[in-house]
Amino acid sequence: MKNHEAVPVKILLEGNTQVGKTLIFEQIKNINDSKKKAHTKTIGMESFVREYEFVNDDSLSSYRLMIFDQAGEIRFKSTVKIKNLNIIWFVFDVSNNHSYENLQQQLDKLKENEPTSQIVIVGNIRANTSRVVEYDVAKAFADSKQCAYVELDASINEQVYSKLLNPSLKKIQDKHSELKTESSPVLPKELIQALRGHQSMLRNRWLDRRILSYIFRTGYTSKQKMDEINHFLNGEDFNENILLQGRTGKMIRKYLSNDRLLEFKKNNGNGANISHKTPKK
């Protein structure tokens, strides 16, 4: 299944000069170019925009990537503020302790300035160099700052995609799904338990099953309405004025006239004696 709407994602590359930021930048900019690229010093900030698709959980997701490569040297850094950053890749060179110390010094300020951005600490492993920053040390630091940590060779195209870009986008998508779920209507736990009890007890009661189905399907109800629904389903005395409010009330009126509802109340919930009207199409 394909998500046809491209999701805009802004990514910033941060870190010291000559740590591999521009290599990562170029790998994503030129997806089909797997050749090793010579280092070039970035002045100010470079950026590009491109469409990108990848398969996540059997779904083809589309993104509109906006990637910014920040200069490593302070004198060359851009002062432009990028709004609504989604991801920050803070890159250091595992063979360069100074670049790691810079990460330690700058990360807290970066997190303070970009509290909503996903931050990934990236340890670049350069060929033919000796590691001075051990994996366990860098990983422990990242964990202490609630950041993801990944190591890769920025000169290898496949590693940039499989270890960095795709996992970062998957996390964005998962977060988006969580927010979508959280914004969806949620029933109180007490009502869910009560409704499940009613479902098991009232399997053969035609009207009750439709009311329960409606409530579960919409997920909207107030505490006051919840109490009246419980009274209604339990065959207890209920306030029909409250019960008939809103969408749940509209659904009930679809199956019961007001007179029938009052008769239901009078009979203390004896549904067997109540005839329903044919629902409107």
Short mmCIF file of C-alpha atoms in Angstrom, two decimals:
data_model
loop_
_atom_site.label_atom_id
_atom_site.label_comp_id
_atom_site.label_asym_id
_atom_site.label_seq_id
_atom_site.Cartn_x
_atom_site.Cartn_y
_atom_site.Cartn_z
CA MET A 1 0.00 0.00 0.00
CA LYS A 2 1.36 3.43 -0.90
CA ASN A 3 0.93 6.65 1.01
CA HIS A 4 0.59 9.04 -1.96
CA GLU A 5 0.94 12.23 0.06
CA ALA A 6 4.61 13.11 0.50
CA VAL A 7 5.35 13.99 4.12
CA PRO A 8 7.70 17.01 4.45
CA VAL A 9 10.74 16.25 6.63
CA LYS A 10 13.47 18.75 7.50
CA ILE A 11 16.88 17.33 8.45
CA LEU A 12 19.90 19.29 9.72
CA LEU A 13 23.48 17.97 9.70
CA GLU A 14 25.52 19.31 12.62
CA GLY A 15 29.05 18.72 13.92
CA ASN A 16 32.67 19.75 13.55
CA THR A 17 34.33 20.36 10.22
CA GLN A 18 35.70 17.34 8.32
CA VAL A 19 33.69 14.73 10.22
CA GLY A 20 31.61 13.45 7.27
CA LYS A 21 28.53 15.69 7.27
CA THR A 22 28.92 16.71 3.65
CA LEU A 23 29.54 13.09 2.61
CA ILE A 24 26.20 12.10 4.15
CA PHE A 25 24.57 15.16 2.55
CA GLU A 26 25.88 14.20 -0.89
CA GLN A 27 24.98 10.50 -0.50
CA ILE A 28 21.32 11.41 0.00
CA LYS A 29 21.35 14.16 -2.60
CA ASN A 30 22.77 11.82 -5.25
CA ILE A 31 21.09 8.50 -4.50
CA ASN A 32 22.51 6.66 -7.51
CA ASP A 33 26.08 7.84 -7.07
CA SER A 34 27.89 5.28 -4.90
CA LYS A 35 31.39 6.57 -5.67
CA LYS A 36 33.51 7.91 -2.84
CA LYS A 37 33.46 11.67 -2.76
CA ALA A 38 36.29 14.03 -1.85
CA HIS A 39 35.80 16.25 1.18
CA THR A 40 34.78 19.83 0.50
CA LYS A 41 34.54 22.52 3.16
CA THR A 42 31.03 23.90 3.61
CA ILE A 43 30.69 27.66 3.95
CA GLY A 44 27.48 28.88 5.55
CA MET A 45 24.81 26.32 4.83
CA GLU A 46 23.95 24.18 1.83
CA SER A 47 20.59 22.55 1.24
CA PHE A 48 18.57 20.55 -1.24
CA VAL A 49 15.04 19.18 -1.62
CA ARG A 50 14.16 15.79 -3.06
CA GLU A 51 11.39 13.22 -3.04
CA TYR A 52 12.16 9.90 -1.39
CA GLU A 53 10.22 6.67 -0.90
CA PHE A 54 10.92 3.61 1.19
CA VAL A 55 8.98 0.59 2.41
CA ASN A 56 8.06 0.65 6.10
CA ASP A 57 5.98 -2.23 7.53
CA ASP A 58 4.81 -3.30 4.05
CA SER A 59 3.68 0.25 3.28
CA LEU A 60 5.41 2.45 0.69
CA SER A 61 5.87 5.84 2.33
CA SER A 62 6.68 9.06 0.45
CA TYR A 63 8.71 11.94 1.86
CA ARG A 64 9.76 15.37 0.69
CA LEU A 65 13.23 15.68 2.19
CA MET A 66 14.69 19.10 2.93
CA ILE A 67 18.27 18.53 4.09
CA PHE A 68 20.58 21.24 5.42
CA ASP A 69 24.37 20.88 5.76
CA GLN A 70 25.69 23.27 8.40
CA ALA A 71 29.31 24.48 8.22
CA GLY A 72 31.54 22.89 10.85
CA GLU A 73 33.78 25.86 11.56
CA ILE A 74 32.19 28.54 13.72
CA ARG A 75 33.40 31.35 11.44
CA PHE A 76 31.59 29.75 8.50
CA LYS A 77 28.38 28.74 10.30
CA SER A 78 25.09 30.11 9.05
CA THR A 79 23.03 32.24 11.43
CA VAL A 80 19.79 31.34 9.65
CA LYS A 81 17.26 29.65 11.94
CA ILE A 82 15.53 26.66 10.34
CA LYS A 83 11.92 26.44 11.46
CA ASN A 84 10.14 23.18 12.24
CA LEU A 85 13.18 20.90 12.14
CA ASN A 86 12.19 17.24 12.36
CA ILE A 87 15.59 15.54 12.61
CA ILE A 88 19.12 16.58 13.58
CA TRP A 89 22.07 14.33 12.77
CA PHE A 90 25.00 15.36 14.98
CA VAL A 91 28.05 13.82 13.32
CA PHE A 92 31.46 13.21 14.85
CA ASP A 93 34.52 11.24 13.70
CA VAL A 94 35.31 8.22 15.90
CA SER A 95 39.01 8.74 15.09
CA ASN A 96 38.90 12.40 16.18
CA ASN A 97 38.47 13.00 19.90
CA HIS A 98 38.10 16.76 19.39
CA SER A 99 34.97 16.23 17.31
CA TYR A 100 33.52 14.05 20.08
CA GLU A 101 34.32 16.67 22.74
CA ASN A 102 32.59 19.27 20.57
CA LEU A 103 29.52 17.02 20.50
CA GLN A 104 29.52 16.77 24.30
CA GLN A 105 29.81 20.54 24.64
CA GLN A 106 27.17 21.47 22.06
CA LEU A 107 24.48 18.83 22.51
CA ASP A 108 22.69 20.30 25.54
CA LYS A 109 22.36 23.69 23.87
CA LEU A 110 21.14 22.03 20.69
CA LYS A 111 18.49 20.08 22.61
CA GLU A 112 17.42 23.26 24.38
CA ASN A 113 17.06 25.14 21.09
CA GLU A 114 15.33 22.24 19.30
CA PRO A 115 13.29 20.46 22.01
CA THR A 116 10.90 18.76 19.57
CA SER A 117 13.48 17.53 17.04
CA GLN A 118 14.62 13.91 16.85
CA ILE A 119 18.38 13.97 17.49
CA VAL A 120 20.60 11.16 16.23
CA ILE A 121 24.28 11.08 17.18
CA VAL A 122 26.27 9.70 14.26
CA GLY A 123 29.74 8.21 14.69
CA ASN A 124 31.50 8.26 11.32
CA ILE A 125 34.01 5.43 10.85
CA ARG A 126 36.58 6.55 8.29
CA ALA A 127 38.59 3.95 6.43
CA ASN A 128 42.27 3.56 7.33
CA THR A 129 41.97 5.48 10.61
CA SER A 130 42.31 4.34 14.22
CA ARG A 131 39.33 4.62 16.51
CA VAL A 132 39.85 6.78 19.62
CA VAL A 133 36.23 7.02 20.75
CA GLU A 134 34.92 3.59 21.73
CA TYR A 135 31.42 2.52 20.73
CA ASP A 136 30.31 1.77 24.32
CA VAL A 137 31.43 5.22 25.49
CA ALA A 138 29.60 7.09 22.72
CA LYS A 139 26.49 4.90 23.07
CA ALA A 140 26.35 5.47 26.83
CA PHE A 141 26.62 9.22 26.29
CA ALA A 142 23.82 9.17 23.71
CA ASP A 143 21.61 7.12 26.05
CA SER A 144 22.23 9.59 28.88
CA LYS A 145 20.96 12.38 26.62
CA GLN A 146 17.95 10.37 25.33
CA CYS A 147 19.38 10.39 21.80
CA ALA A 148 19.71 7.59 19.28
CA TYR A 149 23.24 6.50 18.36
CA VAL A 150 24.46 4.95 15.12
CA GLU A 151 27.86 4.26 13.58
CA LEU A 152 28.50 4.08 9.85
CA ASP A 153 30.99 4.81 7.10
CA ALA A 154 29.67 8.01 5.51
CA SER A 155 31.43 7.14 2.26
CA ILE A 156 29.26 4.03 1.79
CA ASN A 157 25.91 4.85 0.24
CA GLU A 158 24.05 1.79 1.51
CA GLN A 159 25.05 2.43 5.12
CA VAL A 160 23.82 6.02 5.03
CA TYR A 161 20.39 4.81 3.91
CA SER A 162 19.99 1.60 5.91
CA LYS A 163 21.55 2.79 9.17
CA LEU A 164 20.61 6.46 9.22
CA LEU A 165 18.02 7.83 6.82
CA ASN A 166 15.48 5.00 6.79
CA PRO A 167 15.46 4.42 10.58
CA SER A 168 15.12 8.18 11.17
CA LEU A 169 12.15 8.38 8.82
CA LYS A 170 10.57 5.30 10.38
CA LYS A 171 10.77 6.96 13.79
CA ILE A 172 9.09 10.07 12.37
CA GLN A 173 6.34 7.91 10.89
CA ASP A 174 5.87 5.96 14.13
CA LYS A 175 5.64 9.20 16.11
CA HIS A 176 3.08 10.54 13.64
CA SER A 177 1.03 7.36 14.03
CA GLU A 178 1.18 7.63 17.83
CA LEU A 179 0.01 11.23 17.76
CA LYS A 180 -2.79 10.29 15.40
CA THR A 181 -3.86 7.51 17.77
CA GLU A 182 -3.66 9.81 20.79
CA SER A 183 -5.82 12.40 19.05
CA SER A 184 -8.44 9.77 18.24
CA PRO A 185 -11.42 9.45 20.58
CA VAL A 186 -10.65 7.35 23.63
CA LEU A 187 -13.20 5.81 25.97
CA PRO A 188 -12.64 5.91 29.75
CA LYS A 189 -11.31 2.60 31.07
CA GLU A 190 -14.30 2.23 33.38
CA LEU A 191 -16.71 2.52 30.48
CA ILE A 192 -14.74 0.05 28.36
CA GLN A 193 -14.93 -2.50 31.17
CA ALA A 194 -18.63 -1.87 31.68
CA LEU A 195 -19.39 -2.12 27.98
CA ARG A 196 -17.46 -5.35 27.64
CA GLY A 197 -19.49 -6.72 30.53
CA HIS A 198 -22.69 -5.66 28.82
CA GLN A 199 -21.56 -7.28 25.59
CA SER A 200 -21.18 -10.63 27.31
CA MET A 201 -24.39 -10.36 29.34
CA LEU A 202 -26.69 -8.92 26.71
CA ARG A 203 -25.73 -10.83 23.57
CA ASN A 204 -29.34 -11.42 22.55
CA ARG A 205 -30.68 -7.95 23.23
CA TRP A 206 -31.00 -6.39 19.81
CA LEU A 207 -31.08 -2.71 20.79
CA ASP A 208 -28.31 -2.92 23.37
CA ARG A 209 -25.92 -4.52 20.91
CA ARG A 210 -26.42 -1.67 18.46
CA ILE A 211 -25.91 0.97 21.12
CA LEU A 212 -22.72 -0.73 22.26
CA SER A 213 -21.53 -1.03 18.69
CA TYR A 214 -22.17 2.66 18.11
CA ILE A 215 -20.29 3.74 21.24
CA PHE A 216 -17.29 1.57 20.45
CA ARG A 217 -17.26 2.78 16.86
CA THR A 218 -17.40 6.51 17.64
CA GLY A 219 -15.51 6.49 20.93
CA TYR A 220 -17.14 9.72 22.07
CA THR A 221 -19.08 10.05 25.32
CA SER A 222 -19.11 12.20 28.44
CA LYS A 223 -18.94 11.02 32.04
CA GLN A 224 -22.58 12.05 32.50
CA LYS A 225 -23.66 10.23 29.35
CA MET A 226 -21.58 7.23 30.40
CA ASP A 227 -23.57 6.96 33.66
CA GLU A 228 -26.91 7.16 31.87
CA ILE A 229 -25.85 4.56 29.29
CA ASN A 230 -24.88 2.23 32.11
CA HIS A 231 -28.22 2.79 33.86
CA PHE A 232 -30.05 2.24 30.59
CA LEU A 233 -28.24 -0.98 29.75
CA ASN A 234 -28.51 -2.29 33.30
CA GLY A 235 -32.27 -1.82 33.34
CA GLU A 236 -31.96 0.86 36.03
CA ASP A 237 -33.69 4.23 36.26
CA PHE A 238 -32.15 6.68 33.77
CA ASN A 239 -32.51 10.29 32.65
CA GLU A 240 -33.84 10.11 29.11
CA ASN A 241 -33.07 13.79 28.47
CA ILE A 242 -29.36 13.17 29.00
CA LEU A 243 -29.45 9.84 27.21
CA LEU A 244 -30.98 11.40 24.09
CA GLN A 245 -28.39 14.17 23.81
CA GLY A 246 -25.74 14.23 21.11
CA ARG A 247 -24.83 11.52 18.64
CA THR A 248 -25.54 8.61 20.96
CA GLY A 249 -29.02 10.02 21.53
CA LYS A 250 -29.52 10.43 17.81
CA MET A 251 -28.59 6.81 17.32
CA ILE A 252 -31.02 5.68 20.05
CA ARG A 253 -33.86 7.74 18.53
CA LYS A 254 -33.13 6.04 15.24
CA TYR A 255 -34.30 2.77 16.76
CA LEU A 256 -36.73 3.89 19.49
CA SER A 257 -39.42 6.53 19.48
CA ASN A 258 -39.61 8.74 22.56
CA ASP A 259 -42.78 6.95 23.67
CA ARG A 260 -41.08 3.57 23.37
CA LEU A 261 -38.10 4.84 25.33
CA LEU A 262 -40.38 6.04 28.14
CA GLU A 263 -42.12 2.68 28.06
CA PHE A 264 -38.71 1.05 28.32
CA LYS A 265 -38.00 3.21 31.36
CA LYS A 266 -41.37 2.43 32.91
CA ASN A 267 -40.77 -1.30 32.51
CA ASN A 268 -37.39 -0.88 34.21
CA GLY A 269 -35.42 -2.01 31.19
CA ASN A 270 -37.41 -5.11 30.29
CA GLY A 271 -36.33 -5.11 26.68
CA ALA A 272 -38.43 -8.15 25.83
CA ASN A 273 -41.60 -6.03 26.10
CA ILE A 274 -40.33 -3.25 23.86
CA SER A 275 -40.84 -3.26 20.13
CA HIS A 276 -38.46 -1.21 18.07
CA LYS A 277 -39.05 0.81 14.96
CA THR A 278 -37.29 0.09 11.71
CA PRO A 279 -34.09 2.15 11.51
CA LYS A 280 -34.00 4.94 8.99
CA LYS A 281 -31.83 4.40 5.96
#
